[in-house]
Short mmCIF file of N, CA, C and O in Angstrom, two decimals:
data_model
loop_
_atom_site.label_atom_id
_atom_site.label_comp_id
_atom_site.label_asym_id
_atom_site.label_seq_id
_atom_site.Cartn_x
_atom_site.Cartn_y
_atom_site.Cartn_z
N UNK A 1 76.48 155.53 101.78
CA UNK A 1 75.85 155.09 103.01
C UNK A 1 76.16 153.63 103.30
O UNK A 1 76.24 153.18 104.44
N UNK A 2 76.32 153.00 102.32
CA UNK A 2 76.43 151.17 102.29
C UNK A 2 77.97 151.22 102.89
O UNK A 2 78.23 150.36 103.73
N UNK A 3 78.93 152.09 102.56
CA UNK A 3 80.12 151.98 103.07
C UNK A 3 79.78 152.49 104.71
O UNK A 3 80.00 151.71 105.64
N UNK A 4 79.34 153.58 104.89
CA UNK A 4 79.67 153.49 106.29
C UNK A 4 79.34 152.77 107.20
O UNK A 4 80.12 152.38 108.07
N UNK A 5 77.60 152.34 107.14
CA UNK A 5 77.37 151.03 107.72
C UNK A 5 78.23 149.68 107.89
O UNK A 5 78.11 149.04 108.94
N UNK A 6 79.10 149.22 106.88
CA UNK A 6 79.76 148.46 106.47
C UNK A 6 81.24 148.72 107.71
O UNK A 6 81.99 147.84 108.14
N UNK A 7 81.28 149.96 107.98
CA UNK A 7 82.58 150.63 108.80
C UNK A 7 81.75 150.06 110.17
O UNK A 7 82.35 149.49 111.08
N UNK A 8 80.59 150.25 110.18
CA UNK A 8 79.97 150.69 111.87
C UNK A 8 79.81 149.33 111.94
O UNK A 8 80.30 148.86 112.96
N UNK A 9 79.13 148.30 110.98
CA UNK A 9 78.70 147.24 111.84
C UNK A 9 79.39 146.23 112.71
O UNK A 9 78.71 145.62 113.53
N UNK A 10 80.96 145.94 112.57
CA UNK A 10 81.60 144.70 113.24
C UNK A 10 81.10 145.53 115.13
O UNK A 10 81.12 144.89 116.18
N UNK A 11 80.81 146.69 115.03
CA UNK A 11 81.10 147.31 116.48
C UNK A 11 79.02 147.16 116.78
O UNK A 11 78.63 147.45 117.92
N UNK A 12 78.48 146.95 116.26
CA UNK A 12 76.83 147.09 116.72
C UNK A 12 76.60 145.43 116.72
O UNK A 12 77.28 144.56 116.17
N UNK A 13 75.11 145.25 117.72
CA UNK A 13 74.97 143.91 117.43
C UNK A 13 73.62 144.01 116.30
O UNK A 13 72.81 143.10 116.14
N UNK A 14 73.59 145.22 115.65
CA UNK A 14 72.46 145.33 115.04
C UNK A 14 72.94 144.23 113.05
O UNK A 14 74.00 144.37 112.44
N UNK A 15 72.05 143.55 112.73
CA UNK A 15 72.38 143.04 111.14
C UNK A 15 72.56 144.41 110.21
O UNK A 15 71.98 145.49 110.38
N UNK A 16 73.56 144.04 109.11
CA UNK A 16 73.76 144.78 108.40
C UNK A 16 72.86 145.41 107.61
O UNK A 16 73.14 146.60 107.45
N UNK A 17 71.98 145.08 107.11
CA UNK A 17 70.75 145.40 106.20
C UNK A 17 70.04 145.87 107.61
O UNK A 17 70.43 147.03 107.71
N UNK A 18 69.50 145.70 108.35
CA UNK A 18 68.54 146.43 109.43
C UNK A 18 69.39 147.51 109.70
O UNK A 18 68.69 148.47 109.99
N UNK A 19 70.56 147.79 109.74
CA UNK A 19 71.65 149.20 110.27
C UNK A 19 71.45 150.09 108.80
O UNK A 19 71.22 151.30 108.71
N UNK A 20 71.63 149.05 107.63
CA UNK A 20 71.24 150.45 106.55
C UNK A 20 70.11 150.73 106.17
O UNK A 20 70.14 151.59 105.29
N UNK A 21 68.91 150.32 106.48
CA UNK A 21 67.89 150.52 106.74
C UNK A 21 67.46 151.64 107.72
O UNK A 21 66.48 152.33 107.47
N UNK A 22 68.21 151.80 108.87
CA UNK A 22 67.70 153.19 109.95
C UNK A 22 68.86 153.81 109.22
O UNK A 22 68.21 154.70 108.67
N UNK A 23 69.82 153.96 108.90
CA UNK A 23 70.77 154.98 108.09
C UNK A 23 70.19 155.57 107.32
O UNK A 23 70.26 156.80 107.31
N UNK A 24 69.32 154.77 106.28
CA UNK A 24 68.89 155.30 105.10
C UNK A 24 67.31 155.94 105.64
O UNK A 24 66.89 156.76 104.82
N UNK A 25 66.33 155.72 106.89
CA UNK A 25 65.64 156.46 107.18
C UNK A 25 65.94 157.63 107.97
O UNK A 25 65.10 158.53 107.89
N UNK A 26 67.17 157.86 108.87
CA UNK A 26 67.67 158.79 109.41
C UNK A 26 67.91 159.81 108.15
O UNK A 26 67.53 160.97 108.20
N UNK A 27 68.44 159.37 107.26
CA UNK A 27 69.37 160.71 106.26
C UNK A 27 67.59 160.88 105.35
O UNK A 27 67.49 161.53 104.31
N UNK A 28 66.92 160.48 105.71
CA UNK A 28 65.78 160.96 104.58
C UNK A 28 65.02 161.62 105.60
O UNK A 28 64.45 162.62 105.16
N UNK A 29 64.82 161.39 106.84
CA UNK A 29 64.34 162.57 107.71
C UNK A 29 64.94 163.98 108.23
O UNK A 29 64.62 165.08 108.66
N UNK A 30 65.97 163.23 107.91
CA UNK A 30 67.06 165.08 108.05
C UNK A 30 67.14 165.84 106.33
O UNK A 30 67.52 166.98 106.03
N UNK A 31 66.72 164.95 105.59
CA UNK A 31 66.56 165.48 104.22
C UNK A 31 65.35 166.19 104.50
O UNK A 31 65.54 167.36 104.83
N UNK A 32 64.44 165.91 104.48
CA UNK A 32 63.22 166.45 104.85
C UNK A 32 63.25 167.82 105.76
O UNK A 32 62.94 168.95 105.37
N UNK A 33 63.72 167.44 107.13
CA UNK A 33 63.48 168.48 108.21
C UNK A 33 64.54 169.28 107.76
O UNK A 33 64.63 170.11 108.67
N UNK A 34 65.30 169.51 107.03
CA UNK A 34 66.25 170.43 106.48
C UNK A 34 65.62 171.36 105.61
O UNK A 34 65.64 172.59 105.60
N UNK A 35 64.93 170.33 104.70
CA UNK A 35 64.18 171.37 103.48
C UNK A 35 65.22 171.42 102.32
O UNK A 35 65.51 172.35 101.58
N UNK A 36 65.87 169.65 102.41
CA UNK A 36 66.46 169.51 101.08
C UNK A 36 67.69 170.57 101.34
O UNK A 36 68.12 171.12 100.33
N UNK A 37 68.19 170.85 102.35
CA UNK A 37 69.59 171.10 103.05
C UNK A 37 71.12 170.46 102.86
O UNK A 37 72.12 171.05 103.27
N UNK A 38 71.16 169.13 102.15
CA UNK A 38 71.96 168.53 102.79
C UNK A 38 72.72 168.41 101.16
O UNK A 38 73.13 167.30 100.84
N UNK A 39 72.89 169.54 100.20
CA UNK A 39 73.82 170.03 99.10
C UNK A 39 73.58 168.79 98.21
O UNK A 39 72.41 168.51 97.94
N UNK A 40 74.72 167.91 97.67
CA UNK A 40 74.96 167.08 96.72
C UNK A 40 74.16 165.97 97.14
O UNK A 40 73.94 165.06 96.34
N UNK A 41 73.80 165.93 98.07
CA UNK A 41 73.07 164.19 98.63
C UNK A 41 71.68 164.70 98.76
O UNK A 41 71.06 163.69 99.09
N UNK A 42 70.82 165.69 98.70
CA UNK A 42 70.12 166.01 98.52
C UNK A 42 69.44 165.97 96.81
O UNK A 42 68.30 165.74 96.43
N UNK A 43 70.19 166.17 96.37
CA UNK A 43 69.83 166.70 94.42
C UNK A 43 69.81 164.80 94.31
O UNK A 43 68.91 164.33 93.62
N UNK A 44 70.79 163.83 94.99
CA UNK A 44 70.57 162.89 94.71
C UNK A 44 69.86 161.94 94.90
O UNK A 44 69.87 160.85 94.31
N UNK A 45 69.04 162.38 95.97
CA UNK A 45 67.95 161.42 96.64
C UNK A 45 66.67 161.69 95.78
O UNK A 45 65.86 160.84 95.39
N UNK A 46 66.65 163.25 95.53
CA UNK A 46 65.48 163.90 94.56
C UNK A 46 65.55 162.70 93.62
O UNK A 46 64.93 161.64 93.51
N UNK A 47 66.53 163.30 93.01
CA UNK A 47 66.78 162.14 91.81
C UNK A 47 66.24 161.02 92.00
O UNK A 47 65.39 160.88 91.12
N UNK A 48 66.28 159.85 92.90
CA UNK A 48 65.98 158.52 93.29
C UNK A 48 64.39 158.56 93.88
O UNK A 48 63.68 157.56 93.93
N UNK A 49 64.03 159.70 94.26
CA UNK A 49 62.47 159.52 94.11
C UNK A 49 61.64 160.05 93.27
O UNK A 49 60.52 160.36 93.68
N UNK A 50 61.94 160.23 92.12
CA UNK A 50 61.59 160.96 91.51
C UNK A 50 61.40 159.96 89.93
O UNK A 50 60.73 160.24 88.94
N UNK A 51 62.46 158.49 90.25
CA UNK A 51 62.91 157.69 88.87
C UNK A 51 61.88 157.07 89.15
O UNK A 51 61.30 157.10 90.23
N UNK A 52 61.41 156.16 87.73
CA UNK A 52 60.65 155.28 87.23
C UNK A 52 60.88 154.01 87.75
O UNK A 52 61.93 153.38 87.68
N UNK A 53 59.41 153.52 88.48
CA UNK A 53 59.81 152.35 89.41
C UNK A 53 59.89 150.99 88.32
O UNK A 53 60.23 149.89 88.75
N UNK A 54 59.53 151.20 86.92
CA UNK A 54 59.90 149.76 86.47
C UNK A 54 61.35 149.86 85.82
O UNK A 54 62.14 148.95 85.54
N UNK A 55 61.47 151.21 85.66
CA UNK A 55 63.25 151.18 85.24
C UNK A 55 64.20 150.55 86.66
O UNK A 55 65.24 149.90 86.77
N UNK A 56 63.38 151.04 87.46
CA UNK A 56 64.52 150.43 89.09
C UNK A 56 64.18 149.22 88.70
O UNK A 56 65.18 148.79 88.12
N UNK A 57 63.14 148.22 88.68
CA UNK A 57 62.62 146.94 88.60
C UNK A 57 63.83 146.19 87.14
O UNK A 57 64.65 145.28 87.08
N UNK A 58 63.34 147.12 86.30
CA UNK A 58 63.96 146.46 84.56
C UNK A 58 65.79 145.88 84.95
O UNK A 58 66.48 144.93 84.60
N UNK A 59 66.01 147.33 86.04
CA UNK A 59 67.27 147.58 85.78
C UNK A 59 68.09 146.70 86.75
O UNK A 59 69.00 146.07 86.20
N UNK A 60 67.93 146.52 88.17
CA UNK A 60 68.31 145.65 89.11
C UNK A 60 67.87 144.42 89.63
O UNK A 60 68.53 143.61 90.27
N UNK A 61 66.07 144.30 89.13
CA UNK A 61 66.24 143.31 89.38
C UNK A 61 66.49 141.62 88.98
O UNK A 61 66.31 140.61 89.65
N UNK A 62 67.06 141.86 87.35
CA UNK A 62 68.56 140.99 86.75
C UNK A 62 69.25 140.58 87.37
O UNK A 62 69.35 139.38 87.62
N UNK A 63 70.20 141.84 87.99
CA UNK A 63 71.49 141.73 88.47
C UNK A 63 70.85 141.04 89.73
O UNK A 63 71.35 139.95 90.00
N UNK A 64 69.96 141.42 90.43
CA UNK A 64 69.82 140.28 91.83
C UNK A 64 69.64 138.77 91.74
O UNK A 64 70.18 138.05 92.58
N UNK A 65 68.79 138.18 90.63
CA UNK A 65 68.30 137.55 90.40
C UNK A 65 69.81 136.55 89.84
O UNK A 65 70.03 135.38 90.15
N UNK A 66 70.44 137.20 89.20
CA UNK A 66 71.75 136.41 88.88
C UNK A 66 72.78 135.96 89.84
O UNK A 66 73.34 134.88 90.02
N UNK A 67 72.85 136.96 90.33
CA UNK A 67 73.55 136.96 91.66
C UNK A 67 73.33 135.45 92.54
O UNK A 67 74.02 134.44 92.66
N UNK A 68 71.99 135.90 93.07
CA UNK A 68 71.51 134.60 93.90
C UNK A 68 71.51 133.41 93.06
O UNK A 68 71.96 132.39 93.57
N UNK A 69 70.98 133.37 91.65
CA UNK A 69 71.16 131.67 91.35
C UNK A 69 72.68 131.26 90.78
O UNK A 69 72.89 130.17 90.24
N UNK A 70 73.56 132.15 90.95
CA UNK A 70 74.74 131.88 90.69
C UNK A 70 75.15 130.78 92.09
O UNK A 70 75.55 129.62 92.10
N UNK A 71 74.84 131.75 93.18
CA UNK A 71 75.69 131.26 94.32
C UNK A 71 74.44 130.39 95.29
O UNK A 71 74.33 130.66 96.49
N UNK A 72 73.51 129.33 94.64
CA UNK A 72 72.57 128.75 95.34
C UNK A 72 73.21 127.33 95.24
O UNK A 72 73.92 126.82 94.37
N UNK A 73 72.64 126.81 96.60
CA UNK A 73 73.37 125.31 96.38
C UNK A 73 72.73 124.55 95.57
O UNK A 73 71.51 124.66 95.45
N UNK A 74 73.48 123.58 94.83
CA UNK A 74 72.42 122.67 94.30
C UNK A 74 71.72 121.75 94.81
O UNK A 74 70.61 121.43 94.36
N UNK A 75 72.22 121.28 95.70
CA UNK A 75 71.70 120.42 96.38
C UNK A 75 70.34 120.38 97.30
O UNK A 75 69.56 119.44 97.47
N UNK A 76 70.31 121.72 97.82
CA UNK A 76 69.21 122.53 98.22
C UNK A 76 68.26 122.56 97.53
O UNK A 76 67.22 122.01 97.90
N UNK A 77 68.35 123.26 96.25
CA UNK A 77 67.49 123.52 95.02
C UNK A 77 67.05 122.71 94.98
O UNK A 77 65.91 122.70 95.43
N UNK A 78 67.64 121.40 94.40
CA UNK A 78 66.35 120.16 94.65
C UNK A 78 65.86 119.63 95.44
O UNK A 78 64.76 119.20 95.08
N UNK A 79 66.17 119.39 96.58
CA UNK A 79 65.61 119.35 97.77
C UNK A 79 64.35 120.17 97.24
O UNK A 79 63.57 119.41 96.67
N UNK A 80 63.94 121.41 97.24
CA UNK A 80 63.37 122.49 97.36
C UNK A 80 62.09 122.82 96.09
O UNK A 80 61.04 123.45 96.17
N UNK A 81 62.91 121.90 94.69
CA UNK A 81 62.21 122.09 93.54
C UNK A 81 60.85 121.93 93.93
O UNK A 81 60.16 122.88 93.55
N UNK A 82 60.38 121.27 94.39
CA UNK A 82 58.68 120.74 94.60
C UNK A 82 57.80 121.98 94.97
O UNK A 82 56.74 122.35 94.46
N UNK A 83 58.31 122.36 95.70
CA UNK A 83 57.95 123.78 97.08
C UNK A 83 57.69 124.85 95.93
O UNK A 83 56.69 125.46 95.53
N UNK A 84 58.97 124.80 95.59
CA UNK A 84 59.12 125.98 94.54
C UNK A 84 58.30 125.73 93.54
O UNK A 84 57.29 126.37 93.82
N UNK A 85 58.17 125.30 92.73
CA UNK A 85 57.37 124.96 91.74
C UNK A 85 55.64 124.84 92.21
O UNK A 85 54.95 125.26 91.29
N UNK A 86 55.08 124.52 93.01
CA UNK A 86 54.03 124.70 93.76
C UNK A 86 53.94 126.34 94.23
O UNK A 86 52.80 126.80 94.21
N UNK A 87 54.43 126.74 94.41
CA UNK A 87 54.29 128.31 94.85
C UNK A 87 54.63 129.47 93.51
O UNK A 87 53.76 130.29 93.22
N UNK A 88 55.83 129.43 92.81
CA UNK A 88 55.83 130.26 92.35
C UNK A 88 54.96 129.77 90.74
O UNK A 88 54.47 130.68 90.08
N UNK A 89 54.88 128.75 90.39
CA UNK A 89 54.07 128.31 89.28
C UNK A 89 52.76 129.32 88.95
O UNK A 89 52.61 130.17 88.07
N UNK A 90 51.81 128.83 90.10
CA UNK A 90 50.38 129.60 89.92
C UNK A 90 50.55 130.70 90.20
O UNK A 90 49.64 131.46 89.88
N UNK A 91 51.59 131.24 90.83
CA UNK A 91 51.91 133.05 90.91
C UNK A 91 52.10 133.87 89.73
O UNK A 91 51.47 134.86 89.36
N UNK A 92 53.15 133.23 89.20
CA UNK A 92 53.30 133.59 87.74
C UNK A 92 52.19 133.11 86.78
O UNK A 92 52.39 133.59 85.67
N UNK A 93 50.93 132.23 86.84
CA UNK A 93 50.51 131.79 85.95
C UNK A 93 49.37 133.01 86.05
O UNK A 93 48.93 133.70 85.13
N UNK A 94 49.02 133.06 87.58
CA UNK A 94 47.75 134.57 87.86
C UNK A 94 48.71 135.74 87.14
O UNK A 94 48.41 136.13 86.01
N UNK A 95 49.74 136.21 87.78
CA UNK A 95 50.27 137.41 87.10
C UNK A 95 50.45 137.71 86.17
O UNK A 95 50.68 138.90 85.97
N UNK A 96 50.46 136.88 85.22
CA UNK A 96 50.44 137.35 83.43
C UNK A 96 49.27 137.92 83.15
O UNK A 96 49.27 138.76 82.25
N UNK A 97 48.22 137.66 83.74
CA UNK A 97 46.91 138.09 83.21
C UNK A 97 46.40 139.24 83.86
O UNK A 97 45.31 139.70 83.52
#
């Protein structure tokens, strides 16, 4: 699905993530109104609602998290440290408990 969006978007003025976003709610309502109709992409969506939401959590959200502080400016970041540190500090300090 990420590929075809990827095909459609230079031609929509819609953002890429908002276009696979109605893609990915279109093919789950025709999954549905089919009655699980739609062969191999069907058994695979089962699959994906069906998995363990801290294995999705354990498993990707690493790889996102690397991703973005790989390619963050630095310069920004500090700019920013104060903000950040004020917000996510006491978030994480409530959420442990």
């Amino acid at each position: 699905l990420g590929s075809l969006c990827q095909q459609i978007d230079p031609f929509t003025p819609i953002p890429y993530t908002v276009l696979l976003l109605i893609v990915g709610i279109l093919v789950g309502v025709i999954h549905a109104a089919t009655d699980h109709g739609l062969g191999s992409l069907s058994t695979s969506l089962e699959m994906w609602v069906n998995i363990d939401p801290h294995l999705l959590l354990f498993v990707f959200l690493p790889a996102l998290l690397f991703s973005d502080a790989m390619s963050i400016n630095y310069h920004t970041f500090k700019k920013t440290l104060p903000q950040i540190l004020l917000l996510a500090g006491p978030g994480v300090a409530l959420g442990s408990f």
